[in-house]
Coordinates of C-alpha atoms and ligand atoms in Angstrom, one line a residue:
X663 CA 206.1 145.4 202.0
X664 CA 203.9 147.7 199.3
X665 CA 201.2 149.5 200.4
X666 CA 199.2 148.8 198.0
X667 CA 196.0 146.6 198.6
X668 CA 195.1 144.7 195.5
X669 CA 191.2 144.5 195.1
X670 CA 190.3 141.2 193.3
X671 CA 186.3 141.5 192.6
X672 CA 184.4 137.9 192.9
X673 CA 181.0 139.6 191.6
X674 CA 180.8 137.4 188.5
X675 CA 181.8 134.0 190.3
X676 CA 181.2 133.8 194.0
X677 CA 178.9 136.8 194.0
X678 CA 176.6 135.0 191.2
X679 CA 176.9 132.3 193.1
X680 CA 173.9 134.1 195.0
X681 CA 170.6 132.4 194.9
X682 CA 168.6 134.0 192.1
X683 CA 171.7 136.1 191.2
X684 CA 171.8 134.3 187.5
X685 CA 172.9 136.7 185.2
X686 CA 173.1 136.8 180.9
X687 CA 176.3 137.0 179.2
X688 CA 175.5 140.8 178.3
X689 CA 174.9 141.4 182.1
X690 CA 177.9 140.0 182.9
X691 CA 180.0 141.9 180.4
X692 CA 178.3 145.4 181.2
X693 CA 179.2 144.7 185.1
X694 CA 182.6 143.6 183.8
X695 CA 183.3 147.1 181.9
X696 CA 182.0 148.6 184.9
X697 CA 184.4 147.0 187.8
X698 CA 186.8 148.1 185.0
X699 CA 185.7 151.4 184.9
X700 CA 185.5 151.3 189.2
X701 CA 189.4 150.5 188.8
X702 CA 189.7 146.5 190.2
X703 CA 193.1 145.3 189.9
X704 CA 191.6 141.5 188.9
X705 CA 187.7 140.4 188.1
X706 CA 187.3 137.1 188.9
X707 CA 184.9 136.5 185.2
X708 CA 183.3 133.0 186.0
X709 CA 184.0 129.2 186.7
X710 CA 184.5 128.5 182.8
X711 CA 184.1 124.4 183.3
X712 CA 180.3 125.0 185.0
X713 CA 179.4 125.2 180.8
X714 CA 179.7 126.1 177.8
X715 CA 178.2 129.3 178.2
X716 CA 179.9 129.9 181.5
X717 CA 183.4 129.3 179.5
X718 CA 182.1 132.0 176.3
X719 CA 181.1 134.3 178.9
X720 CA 184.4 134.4 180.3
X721 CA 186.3 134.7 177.4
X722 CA 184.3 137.5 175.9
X723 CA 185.1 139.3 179.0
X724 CA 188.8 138.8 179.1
X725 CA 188.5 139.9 175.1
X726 CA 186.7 142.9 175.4
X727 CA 187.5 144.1 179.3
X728 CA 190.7 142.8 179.5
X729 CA 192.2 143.6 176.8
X730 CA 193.1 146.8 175.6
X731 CA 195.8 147.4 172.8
X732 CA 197.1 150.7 174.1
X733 CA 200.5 149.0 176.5
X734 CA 200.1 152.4 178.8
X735 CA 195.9 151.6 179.5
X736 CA 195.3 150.1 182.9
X737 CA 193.9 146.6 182.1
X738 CA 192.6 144.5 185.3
X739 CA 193.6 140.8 185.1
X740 CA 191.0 138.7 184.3
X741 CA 190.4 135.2 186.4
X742 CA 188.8 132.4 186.3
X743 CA 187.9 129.5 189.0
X744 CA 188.8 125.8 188.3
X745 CA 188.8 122.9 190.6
X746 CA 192.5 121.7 191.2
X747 CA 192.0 119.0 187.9
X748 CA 193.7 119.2 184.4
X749 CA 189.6 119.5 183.1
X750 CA 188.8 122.4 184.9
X751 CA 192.4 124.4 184.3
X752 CA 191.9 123.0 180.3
X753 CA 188.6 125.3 180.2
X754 CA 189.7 127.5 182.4
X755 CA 192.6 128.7 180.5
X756 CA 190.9 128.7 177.1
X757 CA 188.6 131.2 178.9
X758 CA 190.7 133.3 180.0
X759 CA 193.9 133.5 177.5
X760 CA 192.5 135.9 176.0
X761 CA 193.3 138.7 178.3
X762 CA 196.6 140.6 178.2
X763 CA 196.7 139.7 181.8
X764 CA 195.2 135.9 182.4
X765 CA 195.3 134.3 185.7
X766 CA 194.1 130.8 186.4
X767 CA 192.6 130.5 190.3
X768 CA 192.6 127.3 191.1
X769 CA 191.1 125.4 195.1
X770 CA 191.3 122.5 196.7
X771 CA 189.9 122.3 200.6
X772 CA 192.1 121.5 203.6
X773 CA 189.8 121.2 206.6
X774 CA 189.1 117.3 208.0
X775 CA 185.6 117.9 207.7
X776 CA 186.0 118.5 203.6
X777 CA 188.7 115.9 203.2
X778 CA 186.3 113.0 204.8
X779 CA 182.9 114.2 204.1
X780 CA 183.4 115.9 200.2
X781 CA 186.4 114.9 198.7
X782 CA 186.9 111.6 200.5
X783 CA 190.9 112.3 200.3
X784 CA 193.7 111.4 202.4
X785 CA 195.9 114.6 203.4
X786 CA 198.7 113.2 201.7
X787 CA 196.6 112.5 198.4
X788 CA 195.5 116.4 198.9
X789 CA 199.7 117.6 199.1
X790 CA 200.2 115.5 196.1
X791 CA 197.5 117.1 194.0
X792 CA 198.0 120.3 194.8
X793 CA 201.2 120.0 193.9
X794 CA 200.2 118.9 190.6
X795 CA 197.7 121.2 189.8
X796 CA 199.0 124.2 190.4
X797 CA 202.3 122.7 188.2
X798 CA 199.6 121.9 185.3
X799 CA 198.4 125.5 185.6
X800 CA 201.4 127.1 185.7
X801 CA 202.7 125.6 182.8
X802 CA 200.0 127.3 180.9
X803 CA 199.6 130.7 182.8
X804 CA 202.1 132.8 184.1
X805 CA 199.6 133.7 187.2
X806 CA 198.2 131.2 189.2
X807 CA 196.2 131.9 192.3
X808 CA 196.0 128.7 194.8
X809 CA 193.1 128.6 197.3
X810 CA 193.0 125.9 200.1
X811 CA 189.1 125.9 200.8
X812 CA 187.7 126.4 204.3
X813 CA 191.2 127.3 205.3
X814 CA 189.7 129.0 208.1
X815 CA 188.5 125.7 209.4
X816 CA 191.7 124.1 208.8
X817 CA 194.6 122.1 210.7
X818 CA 197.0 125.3 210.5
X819 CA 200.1 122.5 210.4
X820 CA 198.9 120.4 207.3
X821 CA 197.4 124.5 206.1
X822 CA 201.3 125.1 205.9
X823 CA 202.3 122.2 204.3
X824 CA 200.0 122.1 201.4
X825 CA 200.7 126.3 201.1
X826 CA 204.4 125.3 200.8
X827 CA 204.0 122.9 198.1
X828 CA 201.8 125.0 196.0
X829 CA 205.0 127.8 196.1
X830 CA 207.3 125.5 195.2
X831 CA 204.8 124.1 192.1
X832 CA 205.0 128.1 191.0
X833 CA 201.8 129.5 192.6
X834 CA 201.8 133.4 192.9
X835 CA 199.2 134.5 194.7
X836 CA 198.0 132.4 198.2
X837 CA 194.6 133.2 199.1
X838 CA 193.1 131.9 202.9
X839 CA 189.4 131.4 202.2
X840 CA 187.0 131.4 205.3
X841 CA 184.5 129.6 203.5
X842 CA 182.0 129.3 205.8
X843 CA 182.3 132.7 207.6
X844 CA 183.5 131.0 210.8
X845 CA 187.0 132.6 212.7
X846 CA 186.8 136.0 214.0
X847 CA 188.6 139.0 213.5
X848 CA 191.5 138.0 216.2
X849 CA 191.8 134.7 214.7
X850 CA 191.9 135.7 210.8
X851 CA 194.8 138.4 211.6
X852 CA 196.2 135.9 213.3
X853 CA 196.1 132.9 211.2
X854 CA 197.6 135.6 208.1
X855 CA 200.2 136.7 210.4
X856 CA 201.1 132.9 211.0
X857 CA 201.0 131.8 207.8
X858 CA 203.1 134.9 206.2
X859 CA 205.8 134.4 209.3
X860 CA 206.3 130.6 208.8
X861 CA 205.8 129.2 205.6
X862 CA 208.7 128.3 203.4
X863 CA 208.8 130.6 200.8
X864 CA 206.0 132.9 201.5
X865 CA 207.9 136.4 200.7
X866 CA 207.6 135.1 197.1
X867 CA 204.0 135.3 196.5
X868 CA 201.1 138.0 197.1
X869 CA 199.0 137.0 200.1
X870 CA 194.8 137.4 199.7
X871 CA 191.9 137.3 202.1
X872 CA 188.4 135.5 200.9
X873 CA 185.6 135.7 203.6
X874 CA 181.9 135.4 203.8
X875 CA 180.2 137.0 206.2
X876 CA 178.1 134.2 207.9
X877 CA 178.4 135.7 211.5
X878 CA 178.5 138.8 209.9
X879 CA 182.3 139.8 210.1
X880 CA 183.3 139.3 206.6
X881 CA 184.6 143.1 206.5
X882 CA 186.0 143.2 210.2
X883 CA 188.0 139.5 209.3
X884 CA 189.3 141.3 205.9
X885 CA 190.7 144.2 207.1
X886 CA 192.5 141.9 210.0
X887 CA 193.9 139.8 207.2
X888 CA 195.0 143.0 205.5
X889 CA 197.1 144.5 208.6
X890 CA 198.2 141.5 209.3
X891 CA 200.5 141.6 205.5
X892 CA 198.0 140.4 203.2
X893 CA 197.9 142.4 200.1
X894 CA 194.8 140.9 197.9
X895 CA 191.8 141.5 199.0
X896 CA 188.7 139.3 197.4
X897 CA 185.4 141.5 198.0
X898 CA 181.8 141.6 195.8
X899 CA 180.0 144.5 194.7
X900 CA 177.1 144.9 197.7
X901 CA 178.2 142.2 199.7
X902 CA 176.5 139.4 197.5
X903 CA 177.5 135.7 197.4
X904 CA 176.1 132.0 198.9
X905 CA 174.1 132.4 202.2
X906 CA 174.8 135.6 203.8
X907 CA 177.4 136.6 201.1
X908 CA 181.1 137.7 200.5
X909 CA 183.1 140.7 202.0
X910 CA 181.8 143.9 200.3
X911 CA 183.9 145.4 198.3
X912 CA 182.5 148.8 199.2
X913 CA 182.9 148.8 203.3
X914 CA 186.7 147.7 202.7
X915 CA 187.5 150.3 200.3
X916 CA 185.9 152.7 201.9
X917 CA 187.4 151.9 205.6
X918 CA 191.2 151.9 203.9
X919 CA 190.1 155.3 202.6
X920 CA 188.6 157.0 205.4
X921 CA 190.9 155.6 208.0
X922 CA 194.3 156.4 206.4
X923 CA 195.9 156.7 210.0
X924 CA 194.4 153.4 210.7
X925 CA 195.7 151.0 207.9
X926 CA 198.0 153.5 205.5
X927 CA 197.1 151.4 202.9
X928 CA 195.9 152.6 198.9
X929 CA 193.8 150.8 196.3
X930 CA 193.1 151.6 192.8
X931 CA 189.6 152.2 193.1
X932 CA 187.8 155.4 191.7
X933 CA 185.4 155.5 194.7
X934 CA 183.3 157.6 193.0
X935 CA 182.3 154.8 191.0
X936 CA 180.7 153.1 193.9
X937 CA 177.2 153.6 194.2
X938 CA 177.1 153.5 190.3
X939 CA 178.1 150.0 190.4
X940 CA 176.5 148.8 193.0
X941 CA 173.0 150.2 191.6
X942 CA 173.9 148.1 188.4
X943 CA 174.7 144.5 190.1
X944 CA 171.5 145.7 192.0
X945 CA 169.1 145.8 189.0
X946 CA 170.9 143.2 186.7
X947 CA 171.0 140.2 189.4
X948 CA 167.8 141.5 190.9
X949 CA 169.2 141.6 194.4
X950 CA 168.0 144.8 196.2
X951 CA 170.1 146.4 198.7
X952 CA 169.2 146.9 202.4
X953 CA 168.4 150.3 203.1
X954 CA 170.7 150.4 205.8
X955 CA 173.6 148.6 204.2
X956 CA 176.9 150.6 205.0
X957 CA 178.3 152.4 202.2
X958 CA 175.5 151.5 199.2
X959 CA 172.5 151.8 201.3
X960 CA 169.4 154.1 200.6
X961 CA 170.3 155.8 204.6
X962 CA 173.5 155.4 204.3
X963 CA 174.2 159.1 203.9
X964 CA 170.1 160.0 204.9
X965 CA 169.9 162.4 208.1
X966 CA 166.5 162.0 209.1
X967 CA 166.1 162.5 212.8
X968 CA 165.6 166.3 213.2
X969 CA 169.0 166.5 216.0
X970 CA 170.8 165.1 213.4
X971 CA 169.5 167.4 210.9
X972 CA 170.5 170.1 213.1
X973 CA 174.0 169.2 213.6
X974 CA 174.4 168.3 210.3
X975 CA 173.3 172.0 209.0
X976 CA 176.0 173.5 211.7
X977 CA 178.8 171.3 210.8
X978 CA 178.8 168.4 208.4
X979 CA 181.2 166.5 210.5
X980 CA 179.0 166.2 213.6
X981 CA 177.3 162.8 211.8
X982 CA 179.1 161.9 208.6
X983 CA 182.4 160.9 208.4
X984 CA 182.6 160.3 204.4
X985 CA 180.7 162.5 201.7
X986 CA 178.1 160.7 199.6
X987 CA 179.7 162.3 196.2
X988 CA 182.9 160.6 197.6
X989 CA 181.4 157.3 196.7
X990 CA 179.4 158.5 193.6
X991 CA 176.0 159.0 195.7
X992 CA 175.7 163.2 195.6
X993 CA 175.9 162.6 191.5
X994 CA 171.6 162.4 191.4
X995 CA 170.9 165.6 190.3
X996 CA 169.0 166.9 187.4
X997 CA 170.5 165.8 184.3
X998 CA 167.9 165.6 181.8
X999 CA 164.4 166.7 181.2
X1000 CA 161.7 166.6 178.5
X1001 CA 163.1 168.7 176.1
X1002 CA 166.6 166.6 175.9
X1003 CA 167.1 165.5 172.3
X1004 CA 168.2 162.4 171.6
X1005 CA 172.2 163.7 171.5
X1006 CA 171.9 165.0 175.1
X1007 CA 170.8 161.4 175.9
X1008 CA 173.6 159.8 173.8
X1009 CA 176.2 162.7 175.8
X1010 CA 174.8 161.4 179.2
X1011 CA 175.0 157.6 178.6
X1012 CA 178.6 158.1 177.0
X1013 CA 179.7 159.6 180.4
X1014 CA 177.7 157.2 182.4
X1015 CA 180.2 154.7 180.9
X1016 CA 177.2 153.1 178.1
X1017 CA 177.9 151.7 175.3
X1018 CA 174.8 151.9 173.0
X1019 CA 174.6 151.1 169.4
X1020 CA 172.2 152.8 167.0
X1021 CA 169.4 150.2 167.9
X1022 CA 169.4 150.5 171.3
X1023 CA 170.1 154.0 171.7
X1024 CA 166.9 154.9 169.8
X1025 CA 164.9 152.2 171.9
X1026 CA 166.3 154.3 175.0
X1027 CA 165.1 157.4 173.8
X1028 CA 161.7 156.4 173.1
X1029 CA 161.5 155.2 177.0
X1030 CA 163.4 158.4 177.8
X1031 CA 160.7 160.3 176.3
X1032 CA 158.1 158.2 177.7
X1033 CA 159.4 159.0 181.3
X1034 CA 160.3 162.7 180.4
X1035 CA 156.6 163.2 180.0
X1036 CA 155.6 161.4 183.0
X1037 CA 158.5 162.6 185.0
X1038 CA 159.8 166.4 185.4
X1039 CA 163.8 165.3 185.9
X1040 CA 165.4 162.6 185.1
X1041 CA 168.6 161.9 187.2
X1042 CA 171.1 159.9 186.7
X1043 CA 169.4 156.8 188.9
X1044 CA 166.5 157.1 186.3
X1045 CA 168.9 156.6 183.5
X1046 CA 170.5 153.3 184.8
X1047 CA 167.1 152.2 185.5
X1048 CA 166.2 152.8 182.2
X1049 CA 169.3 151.3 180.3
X1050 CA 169.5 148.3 182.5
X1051 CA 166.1 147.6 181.3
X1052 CA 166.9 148.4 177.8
X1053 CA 169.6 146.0 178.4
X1054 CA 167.3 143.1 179.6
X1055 CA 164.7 143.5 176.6
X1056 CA 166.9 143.4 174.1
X1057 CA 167.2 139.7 174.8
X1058 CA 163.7 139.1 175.4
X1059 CA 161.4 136.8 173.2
X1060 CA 158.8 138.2 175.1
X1061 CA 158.0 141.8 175.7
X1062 CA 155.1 143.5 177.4
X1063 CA 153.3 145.2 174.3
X1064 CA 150.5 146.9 176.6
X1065 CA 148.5 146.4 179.7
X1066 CA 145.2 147.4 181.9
X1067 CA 144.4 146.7 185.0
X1068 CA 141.3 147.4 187.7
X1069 CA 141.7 147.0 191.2
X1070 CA 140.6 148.5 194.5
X1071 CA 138.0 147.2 197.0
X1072 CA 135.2 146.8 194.8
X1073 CA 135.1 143.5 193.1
X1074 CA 137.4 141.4 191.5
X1075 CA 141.2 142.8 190.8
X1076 CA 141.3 142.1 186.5
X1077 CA 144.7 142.7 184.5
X1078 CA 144.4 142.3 181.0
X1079 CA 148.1 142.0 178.9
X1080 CA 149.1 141.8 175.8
X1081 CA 152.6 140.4 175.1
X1082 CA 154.8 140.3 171.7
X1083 CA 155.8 136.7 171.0
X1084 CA 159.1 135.7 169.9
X1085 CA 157.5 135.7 166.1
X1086 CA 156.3 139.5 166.4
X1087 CA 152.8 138.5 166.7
X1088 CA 151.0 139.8 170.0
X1089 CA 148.8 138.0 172.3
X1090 CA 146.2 138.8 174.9
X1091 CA 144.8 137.1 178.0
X1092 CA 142.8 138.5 181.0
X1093 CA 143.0 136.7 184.4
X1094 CA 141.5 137.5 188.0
X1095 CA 144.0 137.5 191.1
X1096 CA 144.1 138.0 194.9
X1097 CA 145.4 141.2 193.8
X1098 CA 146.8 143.3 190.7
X1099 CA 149.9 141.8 190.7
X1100 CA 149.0 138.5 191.0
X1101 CA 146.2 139.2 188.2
X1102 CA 148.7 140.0 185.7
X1103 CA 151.4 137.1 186.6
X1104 CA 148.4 134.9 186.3
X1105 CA 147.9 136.5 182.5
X1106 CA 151.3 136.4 181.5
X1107 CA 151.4 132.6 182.7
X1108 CA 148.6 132.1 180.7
X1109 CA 150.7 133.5 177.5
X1110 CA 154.1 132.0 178.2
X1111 CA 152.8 128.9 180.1
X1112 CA 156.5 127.8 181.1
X1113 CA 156.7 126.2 184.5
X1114 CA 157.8 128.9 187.2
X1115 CA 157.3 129.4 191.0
X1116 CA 157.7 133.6 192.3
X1117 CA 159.8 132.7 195.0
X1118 CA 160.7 136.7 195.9
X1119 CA 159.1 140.1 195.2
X1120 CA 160.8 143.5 196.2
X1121 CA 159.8 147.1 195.8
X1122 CA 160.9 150.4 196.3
X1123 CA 161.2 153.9 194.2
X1124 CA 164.7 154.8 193.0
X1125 CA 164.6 158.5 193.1
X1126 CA 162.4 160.8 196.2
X1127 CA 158.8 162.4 195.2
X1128 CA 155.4 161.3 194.2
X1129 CA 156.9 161.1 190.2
X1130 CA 159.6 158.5 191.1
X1131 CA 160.2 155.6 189.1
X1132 CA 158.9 152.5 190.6
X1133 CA 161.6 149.4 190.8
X1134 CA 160.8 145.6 191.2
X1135 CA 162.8 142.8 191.9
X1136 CA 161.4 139.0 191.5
X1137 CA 163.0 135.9 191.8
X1138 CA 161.7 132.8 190.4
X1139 CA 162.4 129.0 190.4
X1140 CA 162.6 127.1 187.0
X1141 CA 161.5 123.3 187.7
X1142 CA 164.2 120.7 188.5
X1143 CA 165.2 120.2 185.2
X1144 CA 167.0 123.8 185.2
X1145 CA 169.9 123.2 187.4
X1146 CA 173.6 125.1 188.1
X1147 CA 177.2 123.4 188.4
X1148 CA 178.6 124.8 191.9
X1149 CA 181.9 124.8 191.4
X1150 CA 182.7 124.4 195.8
X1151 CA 179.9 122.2 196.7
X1152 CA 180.6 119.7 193.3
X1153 CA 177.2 119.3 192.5
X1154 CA 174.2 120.5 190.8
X1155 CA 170.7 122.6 192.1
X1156 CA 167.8 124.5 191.0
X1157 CA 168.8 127.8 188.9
X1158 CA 166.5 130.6 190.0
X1159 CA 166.0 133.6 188.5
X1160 CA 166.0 137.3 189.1
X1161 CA 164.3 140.2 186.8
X1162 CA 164.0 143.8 187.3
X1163 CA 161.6 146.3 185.8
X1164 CA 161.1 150.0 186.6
X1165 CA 158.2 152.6 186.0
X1166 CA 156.3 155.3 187.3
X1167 CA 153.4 152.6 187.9
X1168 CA 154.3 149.9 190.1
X1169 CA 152.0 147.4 188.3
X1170 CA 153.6 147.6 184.9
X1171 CA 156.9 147.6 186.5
X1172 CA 156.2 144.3 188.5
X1173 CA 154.8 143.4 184.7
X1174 CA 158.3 143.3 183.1
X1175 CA 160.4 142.1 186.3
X1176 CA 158.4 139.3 185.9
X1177 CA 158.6 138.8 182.2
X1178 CA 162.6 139.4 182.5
X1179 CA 163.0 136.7 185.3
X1180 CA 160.8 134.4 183.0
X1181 CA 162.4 135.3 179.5
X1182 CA 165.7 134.1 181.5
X1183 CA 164.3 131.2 182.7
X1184 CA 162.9 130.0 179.3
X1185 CA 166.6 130.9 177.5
X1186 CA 168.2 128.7 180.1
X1187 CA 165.5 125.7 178.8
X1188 CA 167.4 123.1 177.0
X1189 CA 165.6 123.2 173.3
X1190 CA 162.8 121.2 172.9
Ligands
LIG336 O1 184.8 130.6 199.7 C1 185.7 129.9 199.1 O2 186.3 129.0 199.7 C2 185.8 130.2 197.7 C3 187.0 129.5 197.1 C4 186.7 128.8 195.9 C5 188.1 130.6 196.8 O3 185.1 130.9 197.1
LIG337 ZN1 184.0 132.2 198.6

């Protein structure tokens, strides 16, 4: 058996399955350059047959990430997600064809409780069309990943019997979902073991592990499934997915690395890409990260407690047992200041991995300037703050052209803003609020006036000291007309929407996360 652990990244599919984690089709090809750059073996790109737009977004990616025309450049496969029907595997496939290395993943649940209560299917009726499916799929696609969902709820007997059949239809990779975060760390190794000692012709195909971390052992359950012979493990940047999220890719990674001794096990991840991608999935699908989240975590590497501190400055072992420029975090320092020129900028965001054309790159540098005068040195944090804005504006129909606001204790809090319109034209409104930022939402709303409820407001500063840049995160909810395909639960809800904005004032900042979250929300509008 290899000792190689396959990392298969779910970011773009069960990780935007997140609420609010809706992202554009430039976001998702920025992340997908990125888990490219952080050295994935497959990106799982989208569920293509959700829509039209879910489908182009795929494909772009498996053009432009997963294909390269030098033979001897590491390409990662690109996947998609189809139900087990000749629809979904149609769309999928035209998705994702376009990669040098395509795979089609394609589920069906197993447990009792699916069979009668979602897919009102006899286990028979189930054996038959898996069998099918995967045959359909594999007739187009050389790769083809089968998932039996809420496998960890399953009968193990009739778990065996449908696994079999989808090897013998030409399956390659098996992956055991534990869909609903439910078995333990004993019982995942053990149910991996099982199924790798006793189904008929399971040396033939790659074994995965898919968890979610509902009782909060999504890591613990992976790495279990991992010693007990699987060799794909499917992970999301920060830990993001439905409810309380997917396994992160970061804690597994990082335990195979810094427990060799433990698991003598290798990925192909540059782990000093980490904390780079894990900021952007953070800013683009609005979802902060716990300060105390292992690995990605504001503390994670922070020795604040002054015995710590003292330990720390004798030995750095006494408290850490990875370094933070191990997983990219130690890379903040000073890059730039206010003297940079514009080709020091371009230099930076080149080696940062950005791709900028002309257009944008000159839009950056006037918001690098703007922040070089407000802000001594810029670091690298700064930067991605900066671009990922860039990123979202460029988009925009509307765009915060200038605000004011008055608060304190002393009479009413007043924001007046003036936004440019999708024509070029600017507009101003003034509103009162409970506070400044309600003041300005209330302006903006009276600009935009498209239906929208805040559902979630986050902030924090990215880099330490009293210059820091400011970042907000919102979510809102479009009304009941805006609704998502979810591919597991076969049926439709509410899209909800994140945006991001960053500045040295807090204000203007929660200004454009709001205006990002709503230019989303009116894009995803069917025209009127
Ligand atoms: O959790 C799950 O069961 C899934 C499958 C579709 C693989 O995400
Ligand atoms: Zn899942």
């Amino acid at each position: 058996m290899t000792n190689y652990v396959r990392v298969f990244d779910t970011t773009l599919r069960d990780g935007e399955q997140s609420p609010g984690a809706s992202l554009t089709s430039a976001e998702k090809l920025e992340i997908a350059r990125q888990l490219a750059r952080l050295g994935v073996d497959v990106i799982e790109a989208g569920f293509p047959a959700a829509s039209p737009d879910d489908l182009e977004a795929v494909r772009t990616i498996a053009r432009e990430v997963g294909h390269s025309t030098n033979r001897d450049t590491r390409v990662p496969i690109i996947a998609g997600l189809a139900r087990a029907n000749a629809n979904d595997i149609d769309a999928c496939w035209e998705a994702v064809r376009h990669a040098r290395l395509p795979r089609i993943h394609t589920f069906l649940a197993t447990s009792d409780i699916h069979l009668e209560h979602k897919l009102k299917m006899t286990r028979d009726a189930v054996v038959t069309r898996v069998r099918e499916m995967v045959a359909y799929a594999r007739a187009l696609c050389p790769d083809v990943e089968f998932s039996p969902e809420d496998a960890g709820r399953s009968d193990r007997d009739f778990l065996r019997i449908v696994l079999a059949a989808a090897i013998e239809a030409g399956a390659t990779t098996l992956n055991i979902p534990d869909t609903v975060g439910y078995t333990t760390p004993a019982e995942y190794g053990g149910l991996i073991a099982e199924l790798i000692a006793t189904t008929p012709g399971a040396e033939h195909v790659t074994w995965s592990v898919h968890c979610h971390d509902d009782l909060g052992m999504a890591t613990a359950n992976s790495l279990a499934g991992i010693q007990a012979g699987a060799r794909q493990v499917e992970v999301a940047v920060n830990g993001i997915g439905e409810r309380a999220g997917n396994t992160s890719l970061e804690e597994v990674v990082m335990a195979l690395h810094t427990r060799p001794a433990v698991f003598g096990l290798a990925t192909g991840i540059d782990t000093t890409q980490i904390a780079r991608t894990s900021r952007m999935v953070s800013n683009y699908t609005g979802i902060p990260v716990q300060p105390n989240k292992a690995i990605v975590g504001a503390n994670a590497f922070a020795h604040e407690a002054g015995i710590h501190q003292d330990g720390m400055l004798k030995n750095q072992l006494t408290y850490e047992i990875m370094r933070p420029d191990t997983v990219g975090m130690g890379s903040t320092q000073l890059v730039l200041g206010k003297h940079s020129g514009r080709h020091a900028l371009k230099s930076r965001l080149v080696e940062l991995g950005y791709t900028l054309g002309d257009a944008d790159l000159d839009r950056a540098f006037t918001e690098f300037k703007r922040l070089a005068d407000k802000k001594k040195v810029i670091a690298d944090a700064d930067l991605e703050a900066l671009i990922s804005e860039e990123m979202a504006q460029a988009h925009e129909l509307f765009v915060l052209d200038g605000m004011q606001v008055a608060c304190g204790t002393m009479g009413m809090p007043t924001a007046t803003v003036r936004l440019r319109m999708p024509d070029g034209q600017t507009q101003v409104s003034a509103a009162i609020g409970t506070g400044p930022v309600d003041a300005t939402y209330k302006a903006i709303d009276s600009i935009i006036q498209v239906p929208g409820t805040l559902l979630e407001f986050n902030v924090h500063a990215i880099t330490e000291g009293i210059d820091a840049l400011g970042q907000v995160t919102v979510r809102i909810a479009g009304t009941d007309t805006l609704q998502t395909m979810d591919a597991q639960r076969e049926e439709r809800r509410v899209r909800t929407f994140g945006g991001y904005g960053a500045d040295t004032d807090i204000i203007v900042a929660a200004a454009k996360a709001y205006l990002s979250a709503l230019n989303k929300l009116v894009h995803a509008r069917p025209a009127r």
